[in-house]
Short mmCIF file of C-alpha atoms in Angstrom, two decimals:
data_model
loop_
_atom_site.label_atom_id
_atom_site.label_comp_id
_atom_site.label_asym_id
_atom_site.label_seq_id
_atom_site.Cartn_x
_atom_site.Cartn_y
_atom_site.Cartn_z
CA UNK G 1 17.93 -84.41 -34.56
CA UNK G 2 15.75 -82.54 -32.11
CA UNK G 3 12.11 -81.60 -32.18
CA UNK G 4 11.45 -77.86 -31.98
CA UNK G 5 7.78 -76.88 -32.09
CA UNK G 6 6.21 -73.46 -31.90
CA UNK G 7 2.79 -72.48 -30.63
CA UNK G 8 1.94 -69.11 -32.16
CA UNK G 9 0.65 -67.60 -28.90
CA UNK G 10 0.85 -69.08 -25.40
CA UNK G 11 -2.88 -68.40 -25.12
CA UNK G 12 -3.40 -71.55 -27.20
CA UNK G 13 -1.04 -73.77 -25.21
CA UNK G 14 -3.85 -74.90 -22.93
CA UNK G 15 -5.13 -77.04 -25.83
CA UNK G 16 -1.88 -79.02 -25.51
CA UNK G 17 -1.67 -79.27 -21.72
CA UNK G 18 -2.27 -83.04 -21.62
CA UNK G 19 0.47 -83.61 -24.20
CA UNK G 20 2.85 -81.39 -22.24
CA UNK G 21 2.09 -83.39 -19.07
CA UNK G 22 2.76 -86.69 -20.88
CA UNK G 23 6.07 -85.46 -22.33
CA UNK G 24 7.30 -84.16 -18.98
CA UNK G 25 6.03 -87.12 -17.01
CA UNK G 26 7.66 -89.63 -19.37
CA UNK G 27 11.10 -88.37 -18.46
CA UNK G 28 10.19 -87.79 -14.84
CA UNK G 29 8.50 -91.12 -13.97
CA UNK G 30 11.18 -93.18 -15.73
CA UNK G 31 13.92 -91.44 -13.73
CA UNK G 32 15.43 -90.14 -16.97
CA UNK G 33 15.54 -93.53 -18.71
CA UNK G 34 13.44 -92.22 -21.60
CA UNK G 35 14.82 -88.81 -22.55
CA UNK G 36 12.45 -86.39 -24.28
CA UNK G 37 14.72 -84.02 -26.21
CA UNK G 38 12.16 -81.52 -27.43
CA UNK G 39 11.65 -77.77 -27.32
CA UNK G 40 8.27 -76.05 -27.34
CA UNK G 41 8.51 -72.33 -28.05
CA UNK G 42 5.72 -69.83 -27.52
CA UNK G 43 5.51 -66.06 -27.00
CA UNK G 44 4.12 -64.95 -23.65
CA UNK G 45 2.84 -61.83 -21.95
CA UNK G 46 1.11 -58.58 -22.61
CA UNK G 47 2.35 -55.17 -23.61
CA UNK G 48 1.70 -55.36 -27.34
CA UNK G 49 -2.01 -54.46 -27.35
CA UNK G 50 -2.86 -58.00 -28.36
CA UNK G 51 -6.33 -58.15 -26.81
CA UNK G 52 -7.72 -60.90 -24.63
CA UNK G 53 -6.52 -63.95 -26.61
CA UNK G 54 -3.04 -62.68 -27.38
CA UNK G 55 -1.88 -61.33 -24.01
CA UNK G 56 -1.73 -64.24 -21.57
CA UNK G 57 1.29 -65.46 -19.67
CA UNK G 58 2.10 -69.08 -19.13
CA UNK G 59 5.23 -68.77 -17.00
CA UNK G 60 3.64 -69.62 -13.62
CA UNK G 61 1.74 -72.58 -15.10
CA UNK G 62 4.87 -73.80 -16.91
CA UNK G 63 6.91 -73.86 -13.72
CA UNK G 64 4.54 -76.49 -12.30
CA UNK G 65 4.82 -79.02 -15.14
CA UNK G 66 6.88 -81.97 -13.87
CA UNK G 67 9.81 -82.97 -16.04
CA UNK G 68 10.05 -79.71 -18.00
CA UNK G 69 12.77 -77.11 -17.91
CA UNK G 70 11.54 -73.57 -18.51
CA UNK G 71 13.66 -70.78 -20.00
CA UNK G 72 12.57 -67.17 -20.46
CA UNK G 73 15.22 -64.91 -22.03
CA UNK G 74 15.56 -61.20 -21.34
CA UNK G 75 17.81 -60.16 -24.26
CA UNK G 76 18.28 -61.26 -27.88
CA UNK G 77 21.70 -62.75 -27.00
CA UNK G 78 20.16 -64.71 -24.12
CA UNK G 79 17.39 -65.91 -26.46
CA UNK G 80 19.95 -67.13 -28.99
CA UNK G 81 22.11 -68.87 -26.39
CA UNK G 82 19.21 -70.37 -24.45
CA UNK G 83 17.59 -71.72 -27.61
CA UNK G 84 20.81 -73.52 -28.56
CA UNK G 85 21.10 -74.92 -25.03
CA UNK G 86 17.44 -75.96 -25.05
CA UNK G 87 17.86 -77.81 -28.34
CA UNK G 88 20.89 -79.69 -27.00
CA UNK G 89 19.24 -80.58 -23.68
CA UNK G 90 17.98 -84.18 -23.30
CA UNK G 91 14.96 -82.93 -21.33
CA UNK G 92 11.81 -81.28 -22.64
CA UNK G 93 12.29 -77.51 -22.52
CA UNK G 94 9.66 -74.78 -22.72
CA UNK G 95 11.18 -71.73 -24.40
CA UNK G 96 8.93 -68.82 -23.42
CA UNK G 97 9.73 -65.55 -25.17
CA UNK G 98 8.25 -62.22 -24.18
CA UNK G 99 6.12 -60.67 -26.93
CA UNK G 100 7.11 -57.21 -25.70
CA UNK G 101 10.82 -58.02 -26.09
CA UNK G 102 10.56 -59.30 -29.65
CA UNK G 103 11.02 -55.79 -31.00
CA UNK G 104 13.70 -54.70 -28.53
CA UNK G 105 17.26 -54.43 -29.82
CA UNK G 106 19.79 -55.77 -27.36
CA UNK G 107 23.04 -54.11 -26.30
CA UNK G 108 25.04 -57.30 -26.94
CA UNK G 109 25.58 -58.69 -30.43
CA UNK G 110 25.15 -62.34 -31.27
CA UNK G 111 28.68 -63.62 -32.07
CA UNK G 112 29.14 -63.09 -35.81
CA UNK G 113 26.31 -60.54 -36.11
CA UNK G 114 27.38 -57.38 -37.98
CA UNK G 115 27.69 -54.37 -35.67
CA UNK G 116 26.18 -52.09 -38.32
CA UNK G 117 22.39 -52.52 -38.41
CA UNK G 118 22.22 -51.20 -42.00
CA UNK G 119 24.72 -53.85 -43.10
CA UNK G 120 22.61 -56.58 -41.49
CA UNK G 121 19.40 -55.27 -43.08
CA UNK G 122 21.10 -55.18 -46.51
CA UNK G 123 22.03 -58.83 -46.03
CA UNK G 124 18.66 -60.22 -44.92
CA UNK G 125 15.83 -57.83 -45.85
CA UNK G 126 14.23 -58.57 -49.20
CA UNK G 127 13.98 -55.61 -51.57
CA UNK G 128 10.66 -54.14 -52.63
CA UNK G 129 9.65 -55.21 -56.11
CA UNK G 130 11.11 -58.10 -58.10
CA UNK G 131 12.65 -60.63 -55.72
CA UNK G 132 13.06 -63.46 -58.20
CA UNK G 133 16.88 -63.21 -58.18
CA UNK G 134 17.30 -62.03 -54.60
CA UNK G 135 18.65 -64.34 -51.94
CA UNK G 136 19.33 -63.55 -48.30
CA UNK G 137 22.97 -63.54 -47.19
CA UNK G 138 22.77 -64.72 -43.59
CA UNK G 139 25.72 -63.75 -41.41
CA UNK G 140 27.94 -66.59 -40.25
CA UNK G 141 27.02 -66.52 -36.59
CA UNK G 142 29.00 -68.53 -34.08
CA UNK G 143 27.46 -71.01 -31.72
CA UNK G 144 26.84 -69.48 -28.31
CA UNK G 145 25.27 -71.27 -25.37
CA UNK G 146 23.70 -69.85 -22.23
CA UNK G 147 23.62 -72.52 -19.50
CA UNK G 148 20.09 -73.42 -18.43
CA UNK G 149 19.52 -72.81 -14.72
CA UNK G 150 22.29 -70.26 -14.19
CA UNK G 151 21.43 -66.65 -13.42
CA UNK G 152 23.12 -63.71 -15.11
CA UNK G 153 24.11 -60.61 -13.14
CA UNK G 154 23.23 -57.58 -15.28
CA UNK G 155 24.14 -54.91 -12.69
CA UNK G 156 26.71 -55.23 -9.90
CA UNK G 157 25.64 -54.01 -6.48
CA UNK G 158 26.17 -54.45 -2.74
CA UNK G 159 23.21 -52.83 -0.92
CA UNK G 160 20.26 -54.75 -2.37
CA UNK G 161 19.68 -57.61 -4.81
CA UNK G 162 16.75 -57.72 -7.22
CA UNK G 163 15.91 -60.99 -8.98
CA UNK G 164 13.78 -60.91 -12.12
CA UNK G 165 13.34 -62.48 -15.55
CA UNK G 166 12.18 -61.72 -19.06
CA UNK G 167 11.13 -58.16 -19.92
CA UNK G 168 11.30 -57.01 -16.31
CA UNK G 169 15.09 -57.41 -16.23
CA UNK G 170 15.33 -54.30 -18.42
CA UNK G 171 13.03 -52.38 -16.04
CA UNK G 172 15.07 -53.54 -13.04
CA UNK G 173 18.26 -52.40 -14.77
CA UNK G 174 16.77 -48.93 -15.28
CA UNK G 175 15.74 -48.75 -11.62
CA UNK G 176 19.19 -49.92 -10.52
CA UNK G 177 20.78 -47.17 -12.65
CA UNK G 178 18.49 -44.56 -11.05
CA UNK G 179 19.24 -45.86 -7.54
CA UNK G 180 22.98 -45.71 -8.26
CA UNK G 181 22.58 -41.96 -8.83
CA UNK G 182 21.00 -41.75 -5.36
CA UNK G 183 23.89 -43.65 -3.79
CA UNK G 184 22.21 -47.05 -3.52
CA UNK G 185 24.13 -49.99 -4.98
CA UNK G 186 21.65 -52.42 -6.53
CA UNK G 187 22.55 -55.82 -7.94
CA UNK G 188 20.25 -57.18 -10.65
#
């Protein structure tokens, strides 16, 4: 059994900073003798018109918490695989998900996810009206892990390498595609 907690917006994570320090430090100062298998998830970033208290980022702060691993997916498939890996990890893991990516459909399907979006919606979206006899039919998705700490190459290239994370990976991919048309080979 693993603890998975969610903070509704990263803007409120500062209320928990002392607890985050204790969790990370417990593993760190005991040289791993007291594992802290827990995941804290929170959405980060702007781009959704969320105003001042719903648009902060915590990624830079998170990277300075001793004892924590930090993951920030850039696609739905990465989010699925990283969350499974985070839950299985014996270390505390901060799972930071971009608010702006939460409504972006990925190009890759989660293993077991129906390819037809209408089929998926028919399985999981509740009908309007009487729902007393309705029950969701969740697809039988397969377990899929994305290793924590390993980069993913999303565009092959030889002239220049661009390193990014989260929502900016998609922007970098678009730029790499444009540069390819100009004869510049860009790895992302």
